[in-house]
Each structure stands twice: as structure tokens, then as C-alpha cells.
mmCIF file with all atom_site columns, C-alpha atoms in Angstrom:
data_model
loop_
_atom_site.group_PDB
_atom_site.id
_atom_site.type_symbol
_atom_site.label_atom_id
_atom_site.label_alt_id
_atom_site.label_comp_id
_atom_site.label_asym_id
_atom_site.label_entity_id
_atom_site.label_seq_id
_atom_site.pdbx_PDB_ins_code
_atom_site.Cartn_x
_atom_site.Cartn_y
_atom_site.Cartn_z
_atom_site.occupancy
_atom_site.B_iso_or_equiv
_atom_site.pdbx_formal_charge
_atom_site.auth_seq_id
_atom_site.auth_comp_id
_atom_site.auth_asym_id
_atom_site.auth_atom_id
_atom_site.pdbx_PDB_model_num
ATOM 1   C CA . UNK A 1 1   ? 4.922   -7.062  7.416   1.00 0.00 ? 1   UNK A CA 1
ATOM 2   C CA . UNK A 1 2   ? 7.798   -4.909  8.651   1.00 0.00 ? 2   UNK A CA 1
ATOM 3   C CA . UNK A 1 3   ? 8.105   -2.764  11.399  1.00 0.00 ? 3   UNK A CA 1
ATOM 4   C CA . UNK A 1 4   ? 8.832   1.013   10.831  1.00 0.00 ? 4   UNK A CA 1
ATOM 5   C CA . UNK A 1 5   ? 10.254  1.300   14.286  1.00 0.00 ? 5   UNK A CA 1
ATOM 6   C CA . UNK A 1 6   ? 8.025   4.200   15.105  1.00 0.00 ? 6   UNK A CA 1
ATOM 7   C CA . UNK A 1 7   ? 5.680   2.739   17.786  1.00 0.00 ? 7   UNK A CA 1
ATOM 8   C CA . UNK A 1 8   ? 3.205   5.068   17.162  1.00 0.00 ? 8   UNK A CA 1
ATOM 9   C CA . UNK A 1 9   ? 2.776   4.193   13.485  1.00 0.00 ? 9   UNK A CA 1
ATOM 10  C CA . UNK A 1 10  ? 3.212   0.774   14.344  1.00 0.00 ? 10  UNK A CA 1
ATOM 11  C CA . UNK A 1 11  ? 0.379   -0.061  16.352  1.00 0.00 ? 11  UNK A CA 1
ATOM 12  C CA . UNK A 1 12  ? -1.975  1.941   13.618  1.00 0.00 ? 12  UNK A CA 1
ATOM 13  C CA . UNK A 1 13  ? -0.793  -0.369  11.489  1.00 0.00 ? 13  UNK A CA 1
ATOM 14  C CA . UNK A 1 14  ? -0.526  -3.811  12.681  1.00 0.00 ? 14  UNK A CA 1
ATOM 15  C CA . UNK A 1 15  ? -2.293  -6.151  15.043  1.00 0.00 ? 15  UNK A CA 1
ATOM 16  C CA . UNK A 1 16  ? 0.200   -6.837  17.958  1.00 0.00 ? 16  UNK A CA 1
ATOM 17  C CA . UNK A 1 17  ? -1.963  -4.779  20.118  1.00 0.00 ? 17  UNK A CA 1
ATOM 18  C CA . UNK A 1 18  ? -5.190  -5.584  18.728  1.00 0.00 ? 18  UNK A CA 1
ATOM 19  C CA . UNK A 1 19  ? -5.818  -8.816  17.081  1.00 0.00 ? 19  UNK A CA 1
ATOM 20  C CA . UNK A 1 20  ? -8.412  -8.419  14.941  1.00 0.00 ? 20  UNK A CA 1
ATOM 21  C CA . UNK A 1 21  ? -10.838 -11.114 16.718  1.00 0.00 ? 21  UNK A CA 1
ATOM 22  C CA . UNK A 1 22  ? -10.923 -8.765  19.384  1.00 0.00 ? 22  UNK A CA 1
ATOM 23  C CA . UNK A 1 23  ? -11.384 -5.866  17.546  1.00 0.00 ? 23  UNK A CA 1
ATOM 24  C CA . UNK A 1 24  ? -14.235 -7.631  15.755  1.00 0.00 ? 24  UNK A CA 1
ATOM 25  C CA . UNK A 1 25  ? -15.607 -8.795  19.161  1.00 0.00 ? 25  UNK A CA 1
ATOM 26  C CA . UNK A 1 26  ? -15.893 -5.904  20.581  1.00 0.00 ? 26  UNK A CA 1
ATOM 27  C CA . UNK A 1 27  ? -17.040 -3.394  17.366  1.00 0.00 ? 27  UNK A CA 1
ATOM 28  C CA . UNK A 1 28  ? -19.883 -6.621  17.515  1.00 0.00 ? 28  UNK A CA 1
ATOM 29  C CA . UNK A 1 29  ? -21.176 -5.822  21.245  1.00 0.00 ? 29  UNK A CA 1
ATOM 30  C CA . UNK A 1 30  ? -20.874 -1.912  20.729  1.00 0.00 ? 30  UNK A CA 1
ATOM 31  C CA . UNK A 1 31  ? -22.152 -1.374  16.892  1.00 0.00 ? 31  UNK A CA 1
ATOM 32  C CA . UNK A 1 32  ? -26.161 -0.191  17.245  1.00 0.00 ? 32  UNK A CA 1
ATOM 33  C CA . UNK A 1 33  ? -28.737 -1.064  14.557  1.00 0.00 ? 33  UNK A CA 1
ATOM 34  C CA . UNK A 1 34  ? -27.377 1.384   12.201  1.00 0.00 ? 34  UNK A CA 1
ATOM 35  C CA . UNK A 1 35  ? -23.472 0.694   12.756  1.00 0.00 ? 35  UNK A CA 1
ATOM 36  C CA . UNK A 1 36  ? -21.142 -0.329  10.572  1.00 0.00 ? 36  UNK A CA 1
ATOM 37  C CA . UNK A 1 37  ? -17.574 -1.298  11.269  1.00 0.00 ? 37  UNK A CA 1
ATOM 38  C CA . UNK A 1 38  ? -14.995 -0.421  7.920   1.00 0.00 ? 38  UNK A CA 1
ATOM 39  C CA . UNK A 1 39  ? -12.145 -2.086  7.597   1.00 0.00 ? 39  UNK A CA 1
ATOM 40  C CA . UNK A 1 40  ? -9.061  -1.983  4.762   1.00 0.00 ? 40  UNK A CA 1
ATOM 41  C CA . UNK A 1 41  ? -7.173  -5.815  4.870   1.00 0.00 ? 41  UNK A CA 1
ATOM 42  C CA . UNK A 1 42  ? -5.292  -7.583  3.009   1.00 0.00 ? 42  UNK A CA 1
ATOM 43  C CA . UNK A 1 43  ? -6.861  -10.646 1.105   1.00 0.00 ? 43  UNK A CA 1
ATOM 44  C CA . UNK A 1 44  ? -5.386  -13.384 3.476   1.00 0.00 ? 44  UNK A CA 1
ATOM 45  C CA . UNK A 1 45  ? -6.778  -11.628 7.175   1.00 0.00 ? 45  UNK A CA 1
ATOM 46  C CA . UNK A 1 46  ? -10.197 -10.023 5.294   1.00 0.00 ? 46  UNK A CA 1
ATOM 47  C CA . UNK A 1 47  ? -10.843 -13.888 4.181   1.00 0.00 ? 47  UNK A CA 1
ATOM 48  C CA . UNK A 1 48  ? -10.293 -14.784 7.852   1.00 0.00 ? 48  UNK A CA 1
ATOM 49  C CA . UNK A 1 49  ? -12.624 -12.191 9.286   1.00 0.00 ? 49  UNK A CA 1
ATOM 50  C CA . UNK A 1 50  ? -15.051 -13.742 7.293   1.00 0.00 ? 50  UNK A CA 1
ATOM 51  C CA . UNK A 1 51  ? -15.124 -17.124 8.725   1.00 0.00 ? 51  UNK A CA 1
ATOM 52  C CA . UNK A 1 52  ? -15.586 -15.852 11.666  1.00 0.00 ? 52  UNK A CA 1
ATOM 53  C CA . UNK A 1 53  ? -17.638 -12.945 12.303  1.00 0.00 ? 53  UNK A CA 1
ATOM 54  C CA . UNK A 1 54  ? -20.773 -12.539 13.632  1.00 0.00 ? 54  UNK A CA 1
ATOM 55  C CA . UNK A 1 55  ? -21.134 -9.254  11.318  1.00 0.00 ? 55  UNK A CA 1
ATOM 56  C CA . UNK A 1 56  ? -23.277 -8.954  7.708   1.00 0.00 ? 56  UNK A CA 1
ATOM 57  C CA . UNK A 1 57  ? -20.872 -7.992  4.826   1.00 0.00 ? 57  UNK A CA 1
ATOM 58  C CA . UNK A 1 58  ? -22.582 -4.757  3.308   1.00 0.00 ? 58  UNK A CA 1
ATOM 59  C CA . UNK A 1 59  ? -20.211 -3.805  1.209   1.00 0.00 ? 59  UNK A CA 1
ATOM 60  C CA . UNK A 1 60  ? -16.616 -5.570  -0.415  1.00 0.00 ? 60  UNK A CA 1
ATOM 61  C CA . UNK A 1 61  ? -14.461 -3.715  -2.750  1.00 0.00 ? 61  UNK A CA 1
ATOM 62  C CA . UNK A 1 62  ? -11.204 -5.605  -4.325  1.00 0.00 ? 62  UNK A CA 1
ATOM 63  C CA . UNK A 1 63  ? -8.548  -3.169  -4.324  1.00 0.00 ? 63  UNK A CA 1
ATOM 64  C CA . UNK A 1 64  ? -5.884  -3.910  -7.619  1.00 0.00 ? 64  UNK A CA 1
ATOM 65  C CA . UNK A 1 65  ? -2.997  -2.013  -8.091  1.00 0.00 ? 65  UNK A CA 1
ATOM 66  C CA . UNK A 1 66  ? -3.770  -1.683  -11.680 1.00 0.00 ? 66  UNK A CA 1
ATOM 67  C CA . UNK A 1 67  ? -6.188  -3.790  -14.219 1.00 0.00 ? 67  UNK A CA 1
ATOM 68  C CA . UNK A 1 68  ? -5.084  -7.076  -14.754 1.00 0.00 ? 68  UNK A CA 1
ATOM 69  C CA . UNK A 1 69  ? -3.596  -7.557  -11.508 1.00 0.00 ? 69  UNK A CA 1
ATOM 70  C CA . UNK A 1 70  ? -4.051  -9.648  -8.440  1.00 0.00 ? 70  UNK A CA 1
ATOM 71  C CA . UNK A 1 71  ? -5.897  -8.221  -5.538  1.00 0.00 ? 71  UNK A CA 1
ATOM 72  C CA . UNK A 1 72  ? -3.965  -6.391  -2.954  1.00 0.00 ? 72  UNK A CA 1
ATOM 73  C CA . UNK A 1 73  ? -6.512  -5.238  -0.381  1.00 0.00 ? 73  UNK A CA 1
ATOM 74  C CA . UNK A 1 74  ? -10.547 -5.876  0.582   1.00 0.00 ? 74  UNK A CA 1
ATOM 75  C CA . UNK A 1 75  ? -12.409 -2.926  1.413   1.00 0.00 ? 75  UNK A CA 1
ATOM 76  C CA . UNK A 1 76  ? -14.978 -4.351  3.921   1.00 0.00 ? 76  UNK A CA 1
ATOM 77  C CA . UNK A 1 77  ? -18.112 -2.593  5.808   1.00 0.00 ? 77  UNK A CA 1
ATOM 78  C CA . UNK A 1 78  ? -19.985 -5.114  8.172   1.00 0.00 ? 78  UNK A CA 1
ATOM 79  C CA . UNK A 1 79  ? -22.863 -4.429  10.324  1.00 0.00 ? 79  UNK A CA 1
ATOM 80  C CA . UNK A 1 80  ? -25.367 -6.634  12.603  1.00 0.00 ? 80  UNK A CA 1
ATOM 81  C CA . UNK A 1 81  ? -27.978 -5.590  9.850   1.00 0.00 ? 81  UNK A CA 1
ATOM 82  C CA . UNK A 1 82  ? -28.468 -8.085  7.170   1.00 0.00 ? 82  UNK A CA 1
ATOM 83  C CA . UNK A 1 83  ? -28.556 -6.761  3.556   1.00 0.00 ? 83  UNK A CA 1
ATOM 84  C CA . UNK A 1 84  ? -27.174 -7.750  0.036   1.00 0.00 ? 84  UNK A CA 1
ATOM 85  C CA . UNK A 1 85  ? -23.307 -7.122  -0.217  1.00 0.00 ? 85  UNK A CA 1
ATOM 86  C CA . UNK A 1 86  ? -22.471 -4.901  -2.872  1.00 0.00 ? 86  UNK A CA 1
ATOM 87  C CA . UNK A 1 87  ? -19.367 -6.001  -4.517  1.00 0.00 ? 87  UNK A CA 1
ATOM 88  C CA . UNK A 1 88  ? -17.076 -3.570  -6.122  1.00 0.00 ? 88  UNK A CA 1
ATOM 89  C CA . UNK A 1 89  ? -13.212 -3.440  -7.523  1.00 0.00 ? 89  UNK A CA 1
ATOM 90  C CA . UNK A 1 90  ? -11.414 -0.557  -6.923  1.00 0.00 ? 90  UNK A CA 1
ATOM 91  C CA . UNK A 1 91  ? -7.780  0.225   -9.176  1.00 0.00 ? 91  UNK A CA 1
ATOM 92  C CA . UNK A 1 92  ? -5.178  2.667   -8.103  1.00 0.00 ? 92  UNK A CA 1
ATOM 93  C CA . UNK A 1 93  ? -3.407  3.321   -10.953 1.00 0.00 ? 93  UNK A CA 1
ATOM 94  C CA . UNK A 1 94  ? -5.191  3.808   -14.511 1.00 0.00 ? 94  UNK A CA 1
ATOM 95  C CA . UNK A 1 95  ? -3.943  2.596   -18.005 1.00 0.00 ? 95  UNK A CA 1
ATOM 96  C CA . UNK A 1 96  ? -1.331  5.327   -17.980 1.00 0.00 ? 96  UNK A CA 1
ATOM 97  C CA . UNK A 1 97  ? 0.211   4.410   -14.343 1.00 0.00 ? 97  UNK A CA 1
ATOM 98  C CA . UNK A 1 98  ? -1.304  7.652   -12.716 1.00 0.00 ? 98  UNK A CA 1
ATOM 99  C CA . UNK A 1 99  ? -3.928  7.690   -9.861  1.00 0.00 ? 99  UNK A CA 1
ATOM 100 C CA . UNK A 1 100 ? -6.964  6.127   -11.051 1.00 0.00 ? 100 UNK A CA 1
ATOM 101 C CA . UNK A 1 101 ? -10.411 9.171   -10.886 1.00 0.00 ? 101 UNK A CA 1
ATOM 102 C CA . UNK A 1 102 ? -11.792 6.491   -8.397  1.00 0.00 ? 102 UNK A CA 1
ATOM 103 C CA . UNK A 1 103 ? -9.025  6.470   -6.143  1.00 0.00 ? 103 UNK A CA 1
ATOM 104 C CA . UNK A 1 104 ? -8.452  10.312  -6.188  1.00 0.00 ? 104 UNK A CA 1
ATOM 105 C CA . UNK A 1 105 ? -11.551 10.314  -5.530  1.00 0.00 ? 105 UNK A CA 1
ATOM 106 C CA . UNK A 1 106 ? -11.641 7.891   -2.020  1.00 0.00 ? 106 UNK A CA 1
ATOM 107 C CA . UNK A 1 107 ? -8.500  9.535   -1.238  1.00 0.00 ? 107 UNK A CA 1
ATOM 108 C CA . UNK A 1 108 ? -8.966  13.210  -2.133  1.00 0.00 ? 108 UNK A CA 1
ATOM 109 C CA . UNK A 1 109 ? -9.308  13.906  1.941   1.00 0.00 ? 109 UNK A CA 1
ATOM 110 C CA . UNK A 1 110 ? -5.699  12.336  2.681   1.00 0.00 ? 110 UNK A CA 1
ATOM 111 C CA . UNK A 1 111 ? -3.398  13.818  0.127   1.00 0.00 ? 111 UNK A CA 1
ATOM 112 C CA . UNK A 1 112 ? -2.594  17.577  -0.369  1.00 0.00 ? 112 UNK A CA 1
ATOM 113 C CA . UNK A 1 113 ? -2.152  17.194  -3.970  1.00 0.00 ? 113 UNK A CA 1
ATOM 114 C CA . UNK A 1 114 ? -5.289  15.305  -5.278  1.00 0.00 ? 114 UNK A CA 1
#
């Protein structure tokens, strides 16, 4: 991944200062019963995570830019409490190439114009 140069943004983005076994480490030791830890990867690191964690996987939605595409992103929520993972795909852009309603919808907080 590239840089944007804007340290700020940078470290929100990327794991230089935060690998993501220690993020998972700690959310691990400071998650209660009830806690769930969300993360948005792409395929490669989410895969990864999974090898490794201590943490249930509750929910996974496959993020596509549109249908018939490969899989861009996981969606993951993990918590110490075991359950069935509910397994979902999630596609940006609809048959047209706009926003799909689901994505509006996850989004709606984050953009003015949604």
C-alpha cells in the first residue's frame, strides 16, 4: 500500500505502528464477555488474523466491488464468545455502477450525500 504522506492518515491506515498481532493481543486481554472487536481487511491480512487468533468469528462479510468480482475486503467481528459465524457478501456498486442500497446503507453515517 502507498503512503499518503500525511502521518496522521497514515497511521489510521496502515500497520507500521500497530501490527495487527498486537492489536489482536491486546483487544483479546481487554474485550469483556460481551465485546466484540470489528475489523475491515483486506483478504490476504483478514486470512492471517484467522490463523491466529484466539477470538470467535461472529460475523464475516465479503466485500466485492461489484457482482461478479473478486473480493476486495472481509468485514470481520470477533469476540471471546463462541457462536455460529454469519457469513454475508456485501457489493458497492449495483448493476448500474452506482452505490449499491446496502452500502448506502453501512455508509450513510460517513458521507454527506447518501
Amino acid at each position: 500500500a502507498f503512503l499518503s504522506g500525511n502521518v496522521t492518515r497514515d497511521q489510521a491506515r496502515h500497520t507500521f505502528s500497530l501490527p495487527h498481532s498486537t492489536m489482536i493481543e491486546k483487544a483479546t486481554a481487554l474485550l469483556n464477555k460481551h465485546g466484540s472487536l470489528n475489523l475491515i481487511l483486506p483478504v490476504e491480512e483478514a486470512e492471517n488474523i484467522r490463523a491466529y487468533t484466539p477470538l470467535k468469528l461472529l460475523r464475516k462479510t465479503l466485500v466485492y466491488n461489484h457482482q461478479g468480482g473478486e473480493v476486495k475486503r472481509w468485514l470481520m467481528e470477533m469476540s471471546a464468545k463462541p457462536g455460529k459465524t454469519l457469513e454475508e457478501d456485501l457489493f458497492i456498486r449495483d448493476d448500474n455502477g452506482g452505490f449499491s442500497s446496502e452500502y448506502r446503507q453501512l455508509t450513510r453515517n460517513f458521507y454527506l450525500n447518501f
